[in-house]
CSV table of C-alpha atoms and ligand atoms in Angstrom, one decimal:
chain,number,residue,atom,x,y,z
A,11,MET,CA,-3.2,-9.8,5.7
A,12,SER,CA,-2.3,-13.5,6.1
A,13,ASP,CA,-1.5,-14.7,9.6
A,14,VAL,CA,0.7,-17.5,8.4
A,15,LEU,CA,4.3,-16.3,8.2
A,16,PRO,CA,6.7,-18.3,6.0
A,17,VAL,CA,9.7,-19.9,7.4
A,18,PRO,CA,13.1,-19.2,5.8
A,19,VAL,CA,14.5,-22.1,4.0
A,20,SER,CA,17.1,-23.8,6.1
A,21,SER,CA,19.8,-25.3,4.1
A,22,ARG,CA,22.5,-26.2,6.6
A,23,GLU,CA,22.2,-29.9,5.9
A,24,SER,CA,23.1,-29.8,2.2
A,25,GLY,CA,26.3,-28.8,0.6
A,26,ASP,CA,25.2,-28.0,-3.0
A,27,SER,CA,25.0,-24.5,-4.5
A,28,ALA,CA,21.2,-24.3,-4.2
A,29,ALA,CA,21.5,-24.7,-0.5
A,30,PHE,CA,24.4,-22.3,-0.3
A,31,ILE,CA,22.4,-19.7,-2.3
A,32,ALA,CA,19.3,-20.2,-0.1
A,33,ALA,CA,21.5,-19.5,3.0
A,34,LEU,CA,23.0,-16.3,1.6
A,35,PRO,CA,21.2,-13.1,2.8
A,36,LYS,CA,20.5,-11.1,-0.4
A,37,ALA,CA,19.1,-7.8,-1.6
A,38,GLU,CA,16.9,-7.6,-4.7
A,39,LEU,CA,17.4,-4.3,-6.6
A,40,HIS,CA,15.6,-5.0,-9.9
A,41,LEU,CA,12.0,-6.1,-9.2
A,42,HIS,CA,8.9,-4.8,-10.9
A,43,ILE,CA,6.0,-5.3,-8.4
A,44,GLU,CA,3.6,-5.7,-11.3
A,45,GLY,CA,5.8,-8.5,-12.6
A,46,THR,CA,5.2,-10.5,-9.4
A,47,LEU,CA,1.5,-11.0,-10.2
A,48,GLU,CA,1.2,-14.8,-10.3
A,49,PRO,CA,-1.6,-16.1,-12.6
A,50,GLU,CA,-3.6,-17.5,-9.6
A,51,LEU,CA,-3.7,-14.1,-8.0
A,52,MET,CA,-4.4,-12.4,-11.3
A,53,PHE,CA,-7.5,-14.5,-11.8
A,54,ALA,CA,-8.6,-14.0,-8.1
A,55,LEU,CA,-8.3,-10.2,-8.4
A,56,ALA,CA,-10.0,-10.1,-11.8
A,57,GLU,CA,-12.9,-12.0,-10.3
A,58,ARG,CA,-13.0,-9.8,-7.3
A,59,ASN,CA,-13.1,-6.7,-9.5
A,60,GLY,CA,-15.5,-8.1,-12.2
A,61,ILE,CA,-12.8,-7.8,-14.9
A,62,ARG,CA,-12.7,-10.3,-17.8
A,63,LEU,CA,-9.2,-11.4,-18.6
A,64,PRO,CA,-8.4,-12.4,-22.2
A,65,TYR,CA,-7.5,-16.0,-21.0
A,66,SER,CA,-9.9,-18.6,-19.8
A,67,SER,CA,-7.7,-20.3,-17.2
A,68,VAL,CA,-4.5,-20.1,-15.3
A,69,GLU,CA,-3.0,-22.8,-17.5
A,70,GLU,CA,-3.9,-21.0,-20.7
A,71,LEU,CA,-2.4,-17.8,-19.3
A,72,ARG,CA,0.8,-19.6,-18.3
A,73,SER,CA,1.1,-21.2,-21.7
A,74,ALA,CA,1.1,-17.6,-23.3
A,75,TYR,CA,4.3,-16.9,-21.4
A,76,ARG,CA,6.5,-17.6,-24.4
A,77,PHE,CA,8.1,-14.4,-25.6
A,78,SER,CA,10.2,-13.5,-28.6
A,79,ASN,CA,11.3,-10.1,-27.3
A,80,LEU,CA,10.6,-7.4,-24.7
A,81,GLN,CA,7.5,-6.1,-26.4
A,82,ASP,CA,5.8,-9.5,-26.5
A,83,PHE,CA,6.2,-9.7,-22.8
A,84,LEU,CA,5.1,-6.1,-22.1
A,85,ASP,CA,1.9,-6.6,-24.0
A,86,ILE,CA,0.9,-9.5,-21.6
A,87,TYR,CA,2.3,-7.8,-18.5
A,88,TYR,CA,0.3,-4.6,-19.1
A,89,ALA,CA,-2.9,-6.7,-19.8
A,90,GLY,CA,-2.3,-8.6,-16.5
A,91,ALA,CA,-1.9,-5.4,-14.5
A,92,GLY,CA,-5.4,-4.5,-15.5
A,93,ALA,CA,-6.6,-6.9,-12.7
A,94,LEU,CA,-5.2,-4.4,-10.1
A,95,VAL,CA,-7.9,-1.9,-9.2
A,96,GLU,CA,-8.3,-1.3,-5.4
A,97,MET,CA,-5.8,-0.4,-2.8
A,98,GLN,CA,-6.2,-3.9,-1.3
A,99,ASP,CA,-5.2,-5.4,-4.7
A,100,PHE,CA,-1.9,-3.5,-4.6
A,101,TYR,CA,-1.4,-4.6,-1.0
A,102,ASP,CA,-2.1,-8.3,-1.7
A,103,LEU,CA,0.2,-8.2,-4.7
A,104,THR,CA,3.1,-6.7,-2.7
A,105,TRP,CA,2.5,-8.8,0.4
A,106,ALA,CA,2.5,-12.0,-1.7
A,107,TYR,CA,5.9,-11.0,-3.2
A,108,LEU,CA,7.4,-10.1,0.2
A,109,GLN,CA,6.4,-13.5,1.7
A,110,ARG,CA,8.1,-15.2,-1.2
A,111,ALA,CA,11.2,-13.0,-0.8
A,112,PHE,CA,11.3,-13.8,2.9
A,113,THR,CA,11.4,-17.6,2.2
A,114,GLN,CA,14.4,-16.8,-0.1
A,115,ASN,CA,16.3,-14.9,2.5
A,116,VAL,CA,15.9,-11.5,0.8
A,117,ARG,CA,16.6,-8.9,3.5
A,118,HIS,CA,16.2,-5.8,1.5
A,119,VAL,CA,14.3,-4.9,-1.7
A,120,GLU,CA,14.2,-1.9,-3.9
A,121,ILE,CA,10.9,-2.2,-5.7
A,122,PHE,CA,9.9,-0.7,-9.1
A,123,PHE,CA,6.3,0.3,-9.7
A,124,ASP,CA,4.8,1.7,-12.9
A,125,PRO,CA,2.1,4.2,-11.9
A,126,GLN,CA,1.2,5.2,-15.5
A,127,THR,CA,0.1,1.7,-16.1
A,128,HIS,CA,-2.6,2.3,-13.5
A,129,THR,CA,-3.4,6.0,-13.7
A,130,GLY,CA,-3.8,5.6,-17.5
A,131,ARG,CA,-6.9,3.4,-16.8
A,132,GLY,CA,-8.4,5.5,-14.1
A,133,VAL,CA,-6.7,4.1,-10.9
A,134,GLU,CA,-5.6,6.9,-8.6
A,135,PHE,CA,-1.8,7.4,-8.0
A,136,ALA,CA,-2.6,7.3,-4.2
A,137,THR,CA,-4.4,3.9,-4.5
A,138,VAL,CA,-1.3,2.4,-6.0
A,139,VAL,CA,1.3,3.9,-3.6
A,140,ASP,CA,-0.7,3.5,-0.5
A,141,GLY,CA,-1.5,-0.2,-1.2
A,142,ILE,CA,2.2,-1.0,-2.0
A,143,ASN,CA,3.5,1.1,0.9
A,144,ARG,CA,1.2,-0.6,3.5
A,145,ALA,CA,2.6,-4.0,2.6
A,146,LEU,CA,6.2,-2.6,2.8
A,147,VAL,CA,5.5,-1.3,6.3
A,148,ASP,CA,4.1,-4.6,7.4
A,149,ALA,CA,7.0,-6.5,5.8
A,150,GLU,CA,9.5,-4.5,7.9
A,151,ALA,CA,7.5,-5.1,11.1
A,152,ARG,CA,6.6,-8.8,10.5
A,153,LEU,CA,9.3,-10.1,8.2
A,154,GLY,CA,12.3,-7.8,8.9
A,155,ILE,CA,12.6,-6.9,5.2
A,156,ASN,CA,13.8,-3.4,4.5
A,157,SER,CA,12.7,-1.7,1.3
A,158,ARG,CA,12.7,1.4,-0.9
A,159,LEU,CA,10.3,2.3,-3.6
A,160,ILE,CA,11.3,3.4,-7.1
A,161,LEU,CA,8.8,5.0,-9.5
A,162,CYS,CA,9.4,4.0,-13.1
A,163,PHE,CA,8.4,6.2,-16.0
A,164,LEU,CA,7.1,4.4,-19.0
A,165,ARG,CA,9.5,5.3,-21.8
A,166,HIS,CA,7.0,4.5,-24.6
A,167,LEU,CA,4.9,7.4,-23.4
A,168,ASP,CA,6.0,11.0,-23.9
A,169,GLU,CA,7.9,13.2,-21.4
A,170,ALA,CA,4.8,15.4,-20.7
A,171,ASP,CA,3.1,12.3,-19.2
A,172,ALA,CA,6.1,11.5,-17.1
A,173,LEU,CA,6.2,15.1,-15.8
A,174,GLU,CA,2.6,14.8,-14.7
A,175,THR,CA,3.4,11.6,-12.9
A,176,LEU,CA,6.4,13.3,-11.2
A,177,ASP,CA,4.0,16.0,-10.0
A,178,ALA,CA,1.7,13.4,-8.5
A,179,ALA,CA,4.7,11.8,-6.8
A,180,MET,CA,5.8,15.0,-5.1
A,181,ALA,CA,3.1,14.5,-2.4
A,182,TYR,CA,4.8,11.1,-1.7
A,183,ARG,CA,8.3,12.3,-1.6
A,184,ASP,CA,8.9,10.7,1.8
A,185,ARG,CA,7.8,7.2,0.6
A,186,ILE,CA,9.4,7.1,-2.9
A,187,ALA,CA,13.2,7.0,-2.9
A,188,GLY,CA,14.0,7.0,-6.6
A,189,VAL,CA,12.8,7.2,-10.1
A,190,GLY,CA,13.6,4.8,-13.0
A,191,LEU,CA,12.8,4.2,-16.6
A,192,ASP,CA,11.3,1.1,-18.1
A,193,SER,CA,9.1,-0.4,-20.8
A,194,SER,CA,10.0,-0.5,-24.6
A,195,GLU,CA,13.6,0.4,-24.9
A,196,ARG,CA,14.2,0.5,-28.7
A,197,GLY,CA,13.5,3.9,-30.1
A,198,ASN,CA,13.0,5.4,-26.7
A,199,PRO,CA,16.5,6.7,-25.6
A,200,PRO,CA,17.1,8.0,-22.1
A,201,GLY,CA,17.6,11.5,-23.5
A,202,LYS,CA,13.8,11.7,-24.2
A,203,PHE,CA,13.4,12.1,-20.4
A,204,ARG,CA,16.1,14.6,-19.7
A,205,GLU,CA,13.9,17.2,-18.1
A,206,VAL,CA,11.8,15.0,-15.9
A,207,PHE,CA,14.9,13.3,-14.5
A,208,ARG,CA,16.5,16.7,-13.9
A,209,ARG,CA,13.5,17.8,-11.9
A,210,ALA,CA,13.3,14.5,-10.1
A,211,ARG,CA,16.9,14.7,-9.0
A,212,ALA,CA,16.5,18.3,-8.0
A,213,ALA,CA,13.6,17.1,-5.7
A,214,GLY,CA,15.9,14.5,-4.1
A,215,PHE,CA,14.9,11.4,-6.0
A,216,VAL,CA,17.8,9.1,-6.8
A,217,ALA,CA,17.9,8.2,-10.5
A,218,VAL,CA,18.2,4.7,-12.2
A,219,ALA,CA,17.2,3.6,-15.7
A,220,HIS,CA,16.8,0.4,-17.7
A,221,ALA,CA,19.5,0.6,-20.4
A,222,GLY,CA,21.3,-1.8,-22.7
A,223,GLU,CA,18.7,-4.6,-22.4
A,224,GLU,CA,17.6,-4.4,-26.0
A,225,GLY,CA,19.0,-0.9,-26.7
A,226,PRO,CA,22.6,-0.2,-27.6
A,227,ALA,CA,25.6,0.6,-25.4
A,228,GLU,CA,25.0,4.3,-26.4
A,229,TYR,CA,21.8,4.2,-24.3
A,230,VAL,CA,23.8,3.2,-21.3
A,231,ARG,CA,26.1,6.1,-21.8
A,232,GLU,CA,23.2,8.4,-22.2
A,233,ALA,CA,21.6,7.2,-19.0
A,234,LEU,CA,24.8,8.0,-17.2
A,235,ASP,CA,25.5,11.3,-18.9
A,236,VAL,CA,22.1,12.8,-19.4
A,237,LEU,CA,19.9,11.2,-16.7
A,238,GLU,CA,22.8,11.0,-14.2
A,239,VAL,CA,21.7,7.6,-12.9
A,240,VAL,CA,23.5,5.9,-10.1
A,241,ARG,CA,22.7,2.4,-11.3
A,242,ILE,CA,22.0,0.8,-14.6
A,243,ASP,CA,19.2,-1.8,-14.8
A,244,HIS,CA,20.3,-4.7,-17.1
A,245,GLY,CA,23.3,-3.0,-18.9
A,246,ASN,CA,24.1,-6.2,-21.0
A,247,ASN,CA,24.9,-4.3,-24.2
A,248,ALA,CA,27.4,-2.1,-22.4
A,249,LEU,CA,29.8,-5.0,-23.1
A,250,ASP,CA,29.9,-3.9,-26.8
A,251,ASP,CA,31.8,-0.7,-25.8
A,252,ALA,CA,35.1,-1.3,-24.1
A,253,GLY,CA,35.5,2.4,-23.2
A,254,LEU,CA,32.1,2.3,-21.5
A,255,VAL,CA,33.0,-0.9,-19.6
A,256,ALA,CA,36.1,0.8,-18.3
A,257,GLU,CA,34.1,3.8,-17.1
A,258,LEU,CA,31.5,1.6,-15.4
A,259,VAL,CA,34.3,-0.3,-13.6
A,260,ARG,CA,36.2,2.9,-12.7
A,261,ARG,CA,33.0,4.6,-11.3
A,262,ARG,CA,31.7,1.4,-9.7
A,263,ILE,CA,28.3,1.8,-11.3
A,264,PRO,CA,26.2,-1.2,-10.3
A,265,LEU,CA,24.4,-3.2,-13.0
A,266,THR,CA,21.2,-5.0,-11.9
A,267,VAL,CA,21.4,-8.1,-14.1
A,268,CYS,CA,18.4,-10.4,-14.6
A,269,PRO,CA,19.5,-13.8,-16.0
A,270,LEU,CA,16.2,-15.6,-16.4
A,271,SER,CA,14.6,-12.5,-17.8
A,272,ASN,CA,17.4,-12.3,-20.3
A,273,VAL,CA,16.7,-15.8,-21.5
A,274,LYS,CA,12.9,-15.4,-21.6
A,275,LEU,CA,13.1,-12.2,-23.6
A,276,ARG,CA,15.9,-13.5,-25.9
A,277,VAL,CA,18.4,-11.0,-24.8
A,278,VAL,CA,20.7,-14.1,-24.6
A,279,ASP,CA,20.0,-17.3,-26.6
A,280,ASP,CA,20.8,-19.7,-23.8
A,281,ILE,CA,21.6,-19.4,-20.1
A,282,ARG,CA,25.1,-20.9,-20.9
A,283,ASP,CA,25.8,-17.9,-23.0
A,284,HIS,CA,24.9,-15.4,-20.2
A,285,PRO,CA,27.6,-12.8,-19.8
A,286,LEU,CA,27.4,-12.6,-16.0
A,287,LYS,CA,30.7,-14.4,-15.3
A,288,ARG,CA,32.4,-12.3,-18.0
A,289,MET,CA,31.0,-9.2,-16.3
A,290,LEU,CA,32.4,-10.3,-13.0
A,291,ASN,CA,35.8,-11.1,-14.6
A,292,LEU,CA,35.9,-7.6,-16.1
A,293,GLY,CA,35.5,-6.1,-12.7
A,294,LEU,CA,31.9,-4.8,-13.3
A,295,PHE,CA,29.8,-4.2,-10.2
A,296,VAL,CA,27.0,-6.7,-11.0
A,297,THR,CA,24.1,-8.0,-9.0
A,298,VAL,CA,21.6,-10.8,-9.7
A,299,ASN,CA,17.8,-10.0,-9.7
A,300,SER,CA,14.5,-11.5,-10.9
A,301,ASP,CA,12.9,-8.6,-12.8
A,302,ASP,CA,9.4,-10.0,-13.3
A,303,PRO,CA,9.5,-13.4,-11.5
A,304,ALA,CA,5.9,-14.4,-12.1
A,305,TYR,CA,6.6,-14.2,-15.9
A,306,PHE,CA,10.2,-15.4,-16.2
A,307,GLY,CA,10.1,-18.7,-14.3
A,308,GLY,CA,11.9,-17.8,-11.0
A,309,TYR,CA,12.4,-15.6,-8.1
A,310,VAL,CA,15.9,-14.4,-7.0
A,311,ASN,CA,17.2,-17.7,-5.8
A,312,GLU,CA,16.3,-19.4,-9.0
A,313,ASN,CA,18.2,-16.7,-10.8
A,314,TYR,CA,21.3,-17.3,-8.7
A,315,ILE,CA,21.0,-21.1,-9.2
A,316,ALA,CA,20.6,-20.8,-12.9
A,317,VAL,CA,23.8,-18.8,-13.4
A,318,ALA,CA,25.7,-20.8,-10.8
A,319,GLU,CA,24.9,-24.1,-12.6
A,320,ALA,CA,25.2,-22.9,-16.2
A,321,LEU,CA,28.3,-20.7,-15.7
A,322,GLY,CA,30.0,-22.8,-13.0
A,323,LEU,CA,30.1,-20.0,-10.5
A,324,SER,CA,32.2,-20.6,-7.4
A,325,ARG,CA,31.1,-19.9,-3.8
A,326,GLU,CA,33.4,-16.9,-3.9
A,327,ASP,CA,31.5,-15.6,-7.0
A,328,LEU,CA,28.2,-16.2,-5.2
A,329,ARG,CA,29.4,-14.5,-2.1
A,330,GLN,CA,30.6,-11.5,-4.2
A,331,LEU,CA,27.1,-11.3,-5.9
A,332,ALA,CA,25.4,-11.3,-2.5
A,333,ARG,CA,27.8,-8.7,-1.1
A,334,ASN,CA,27.3,-6.6,-4.2
A,335,SER,CA,23.6,-6.7,-3.8
A,336,PHE,CA,23.9,-4.9,-0.4
A,337,GLU,CA,26.8,-2.6,-1.5
A,338,ALA,CA,24.8,-1.4,-4.5
A,339,SER,CA,21.6,-0.8,-2.4
A,340,TRP,CA,20.5,2.5,-0.9
A,341,LEU,CA,20.8,1.1,2.7
A,342,ASP,CA,22.9,3.3,5.0
A,343,ALA,CA,26.5,2.3,5.6
A,344,GLU,CA,25.8,0.7,9.0
A,345,ALA,CA,23.0,-1.6,7.7
A,346,LYS,CA,25.2,-2.5,4.7
A,347,SER,CA,28.1,-3.6,6.8
A,348,ALA,CA,25.9,-5.6,9.1
A,349,LEU,CA,24.3,-7.5,6.2
A,350,ILE,CA,27.6,-8.0,4.5
A,351,ALA,CA,29.0,-9.5,7.7
A,352,GLU,CA,26.1,-12.0,7.6
A,353,VAL,CA,27.0,-12.9,4.0
A,354,ASP,CA,30.6,-13.5,5.1
A,355,ALA,CA,29.4,-15.6,8.1
A,356,VAL,CA,27.5,-17.9,5.8
A,357,MET,CA,30.7,-18.4,3.9
A,358,GLN,CA,32.3,-19.6,7.1
A,359,THR,CA,29.6,-22.0,8.2
A,360,GLU,CA,28.4,-23.5,4.9
A,361,ARG,CA,31.0,-26.0,4.0
B,413,LIG,N1,12.4,-4.1,-19.3
B,413,LIG,C1,11.7,-3.0,-19.6
B,413,LIG,N2,10.6,-2.8,-19.0
B,413,LIG,C2,10.1,-3.6,-18.1
B,413,LIG,C3,10.8,-4.8,-17.8
B,413,LIG,C4,12.0,-5.0,-18.4
B,413,LIG,O1,12.7,-6.0,-18.2
B,413,LIG,N3,10.0,-5.4,-16.9
B,413,LIG,C5,9.0,-4.7,-16.6
B,413,LIG,N4,9.0,-3.6,-17.4
B,414,LIG,ZN1,13.2,-4.6,-15.4
């Protein structure tokens, strides 16, 4: 573990939206830990583990980060995850992210991990969870960052594989708060995972799912009705169905929106076309998140800044987004209100 703790960015002296955003306490609710693997660490881990990456340098790897769609990205993301082998690798990965998050005033994070990406190449489930979890424990003690862990099933694999993964997770029931669904969305509807989600919910895991990123509004509805999720990850295409939007508003279902991811994966053509402001105006319960920050060009603050500048968000909008991030989290009511009070205090002092 590094002994050098980062210092939160102080922004009191400046009045622009970047400084205001930096000063806001935030929760991050849509973050794939494997998507925080920066090229420098990927190369260091590959060397440590004697693994050859299909790129000769950090620069060459970074220049491959031009994606036409979700699958283009996933191919590189799964290849990069191959550098993670030992428990220490998962620790180092997670600790590096948490230090970054600390510098951006992230107070709480609900982290996705993809065990099948690792067990499928012979890494034990325990190696993955123990490495990540040790870093989360250290982050709470040393950085004051709270966290929850969410196991994502890979939707391009079949349900039997997901059921085996759920069996492995049962021994870690106390360390894993929820289950999610990620990877290639098109052609892999939520209903494919009805039984594994039913069993997971029965065992006390809270359910979320990626839906409406590339898939249709119908997948968002299916995630709600069949998987009984409490949050939708992305959810952009829900906007195509006015009845669904009305239901999401009425039920206050949070959407974990990821603006820079949406641009990089061509879910939106340009950040100026991003629907976040429209979503806020519709009364949707939206939050801003970084998804896979090492691949998409920014951590959570850069995501807030990008939409603030491109969509002309007001300080009230930004405050709403930060409040929503805690409201939509799985923190208890007392922790939520304390953090929301801190958000409101920034509104008072940052003029
Ligand atoms: N969508 C689907 N699967 C993923 C993503 C995403 O944005 N990031 C990592 N796995
Ligand atoms: Zn995601």
